[in-house]
């Protein structure tokens, strides 16, 4: 049983789109993020191709830092990562190409949390992961 009532872990794609989501019911009552998501968000401004893109990515990073106390990649998550890696290999995927996603999934599994994402395909093949699709703004406008 999860230590967090009605909580769920947001992956990086969901955090990036948080301000654009119109259906709040698609998110957990208690949204959480991981340290890996903060690490991914930290890369964004450094890889931006324009000043406007850099500012937008920096704003997302700073908002996430202000709004969340991230869950760590701790000893429970490292054990879960072994199971995630084995699941991915069994399903024909490699951990190397999906390393951030695999670590985020490990944190969700270790904390018995569903994972909320706009990219469910990134988490296919991971046994024991409760994946919740978050509709993107373009999906809800159709």
Short mmCIF file of C-alpha atoms in Angstrom, two decimals:
data_model
loop_
_atom_site.label_atom_id
_atom_site.label_comp_id
_atom_site.label_asym_id
_atom_site.label_seq_id
_atom_site.Cartn_x
_atom_site.Cartn_y
_atom_site.Cartn_z
CA UNK A 1 0.00 0.00 0.00
CA UNK A 2 1.25 3.46 -0.90
CA UNK A 3 2.52 5.77 1.80
CA UNK A 4 0.72 8.57 -0.07
CA UNK A 5 -3.10 8.57 -0.11
CA UNK A 6 -4.49 9.44 -3.56
CA UNK A 7 -0.99 10.27 -4.73
CA UNK A 8 0.66 9.63 -8.05
CA UNK A 9 4.06 10.23 -9.60
CA UNK A 10 4.17 12.59 -12.57
CA UNK A 11 6.77 11.85 -15.20
CA UNK A 12 8.67 14.63 -16.92
CA UNK A 13 6.26 14.89 -19.87
CA UNK A 14 3.34 15.52 -17.52
CA UNK A 15 5.27 18.13 -15.52
CA UNK A 16 6.23 20.01 -18.68
CA UNK A 17 2.58 20.22 -19.73
CA UNK A 18 1.06 20.90 -16.29
CA UNK A 19 0.17 24.50 -17.00
CA UNK A 20 -1.54 23.51 -20.27
CA UNK A 21 -3.68 20.65 -18.97
CA UNK A 22 -7.36 21.45 -18.90
CA UNK A 23 -8.62 18.26 -17.24
CA UNK A 24 -7.39 18.23 -13.66
CA UNK A 25 -9.25 14.97 -13.03
CA UNK A 26 -6.62 13.25 -15.18
CA UNK A 27 -4.06 14.00 -12.46
CA UNK A 28 -3.68 12.51 -8.99
CA UNK A 29 -5.07 14.40 -6.00
CA UNK A 30 -1.54 14.54 -4.61
CA UNK A 31 0.91 14.95 -7.51
CA UNK A 32 4.52 14.01 -6.80
CA UNK A 33 7.70 14.13 -8.87
CA UNK A 34 11.06 12.43 -8.64
CA UNK A 35 14.59 13.74 -8.46
CA UNK A 36 15.08 12.23 -11.92
CA UNK A 37 12.38 14.49 -13.33
CA UNK A 38 14.16 17.50 -11.84
CA UNK A 39 17.40 16.26 -13.40
CA UNK A 40 15.71 15.96 -16.81
CA UNK A 41 14.15 19.41 -16.46
CA UNK A 42 17.58 20.84 -15.56
CA UNK A 43 18.92 19.75 -18.94
CA UNK A 44 16.19 21.58 -20.86
CA UNK A 45 17.44 25.16 -20.56
CA UNK A 46 20.96 24.06 -21.44
CA UNK A 47 19.82 22.44 -24.69
CA UNK A 48 17.44 25.22 -25.78
CA UNK A 49 17.93 26.56 -29.28
CA UNK A 50 16.63 30.07 -28.62
CA UNK A 51 16.39 32.55 -25.80
CA UNK A 52 12.60 32.19 -25.73
CA UNK A 53 12.80 28.40 -25.51
CA UNK A 54 15.49 28.65 -22.82
CA UNK A 55 13.32 31.02 -20.75
CA UNK A 56 10.26 28.75 -21.09
CA UNK A 57 12.23 25.67 -20.05
CA UNK A 58 13.82 27.54 -17.15
CA UNK A 59 10.36 28.63 -15.99
CA UNK A 60 9.12 25.01 -15.96
CA UNK A 61 12.19 23.93 -13.99
CA UNK A 62 11.83 26.72 -11.44
CA UNK A 63 8.10 26.09 -11.02
CA UNK A 64 8.73 22.38 -10.42
CA UNK A 65 11.43 23.19 -7.88
CA UNK A 66 9.06 25.56 -6.08
CA UNK A 67 6.00 23.29 -6.15
CA UNK A 68 7.42 19.85 -5.34
CA UNK A 69 9.62 18.03 -2.86
CA UNK A 70 10.91 15.28 -5.15
CA UNK A 71 11.04 11.60 -4.26
CA UNK A 72 14.61 10.28 -4.33
CA UNK A 73 16.14 7.40 -6.21
CA UNK A 74 16.84 5.56 -2.95
CA UNK A 75 17.72 1.99 -1.97
CA UNK A 76 14.14 0.74 -2.54
CA UNK A 77 14.12 2.33 -5.98
CA UNK A 78 17.48 0.78 -6.86
CA UNK A 79 16.03 -2.66 -6.08
CA UNK A 80 12.96 -1.88 -8.14
CA UNK A 81 15.24 -0.73 -10.98
CA UNK A 82 16.64 -4.26 -11.23
CA UNK A 83 13.12 -5.59 -11.78
CA UNK A 84 12.33 -2.82 -14.27
CA UNK A 85 15.49 -3.53 -16.26
CA UNK A 86 14.69 -7.25 -16.35
CA UNK A 87 11.10 -6.50 -17.49
CA UNK A 88 12.35 -4.26 -20.28
CA UNK A 89 14.85 -6.85 -21.50
CA UNK A 90 12.20 -9.57 -21.43
CA UNK A 91 9.85 -7.40 -23.49
CA UNK A 92 12.56 -6.71 -26.07
CA UNK A 93 13.52 -3.19 -24.98
CA UNK A 94 16.80 -1.93 -23.62
CA UNK A 95 17.31 0.09 -20.49
CA UNK A 96 20.00 2.18 -22.15
CA UNK A 97 17.60 3.89 -24.57
CA UNK A 98 15.00 4.43 -21.85
CA UNK A 99 17.19 4.98 -18.81
CA UNK A 100 15.45 8.07 -17.39
CA UNK A 101 12.04 6.47 -17.89
CA UNK A 102 13.22 3.23 -16.27
CA UNK A 103 14.51 5.08 -13.21
CA UNK A 104 11.30 7.14 -12.88
CA UNK A 105 9.29 3.91 -13.17
CA UNK A 106 11.49 2.36 -10.47
CA UNK A 107 10.71 5.22 -8.11
CA UNK A 108 6.97 4.81 -8.79
CA UNK A 109 7.14 1.07 -8.15
CA UNK A 110 9.28 1.44 -5.03
CA UNK A 111 6.74 3.86 -3.55
CA UNK A 112 3.70 1.88 -4.78
CA UNK A 113 2.49 4.85 -6.83
CA UNK A 114 0.77 5.02 -10.19
CA UNK A 115 2.78 6.83 -12.84
CA UNK A 116 1.04 9.65 -14.71
CA UNK A 117 2.44 10.35 -18.17
CA UNK A 118 1.56 11.84 -21.53
CA UNK A 119 3.85 9.23 -23.14
CA UNK A 120 2.52 5.83 -22.10
CA UNK A 121 4.55 4.12 -24.84
CA UNK A 122 7.73 5.09 -22.96
CA UNK A 123 6.73 2.71 -20.15
CA UNK A 124 5.42 -0.30 -22.08
CA UNK A 125 6.94 -3.59 -20.99
CA UNK A 126 7.56 -2.67 -17.36
CA UNK A 127 5.99 -5.27 -15.10
CA UNK A 128 4.29 -4.03 -11.95
CA UNK A 129 3.96 -0.42 -13.11
CA UNK A 130 0.53 1.20 -12.88
CA UNK A 131 0.54 3.60 -15.85
CA UNK A 132 -2.06 6.37 -16.05
CA UNK A 133 -2.43 8.29 -19.32
CA UNK A 134 -2.62 12.06 -19.05
CA UNK A 135 -4.29 13.56 -22.11
CA UNK A 136 -2.23 16.25 -23.77
CA UNK A 137 -3.87 19.55 -24.74
CA UNK A 138 -3.95 18.47 -28.40
CA UNK A 139 -5.75 15.22 -27.45
CA UNK A 140 -8.48 17.05 -25.53
CA UNK A 141 -9.05 19.63 -28.29
CA UNK A 142 -10.02 17.03 -30.90
#
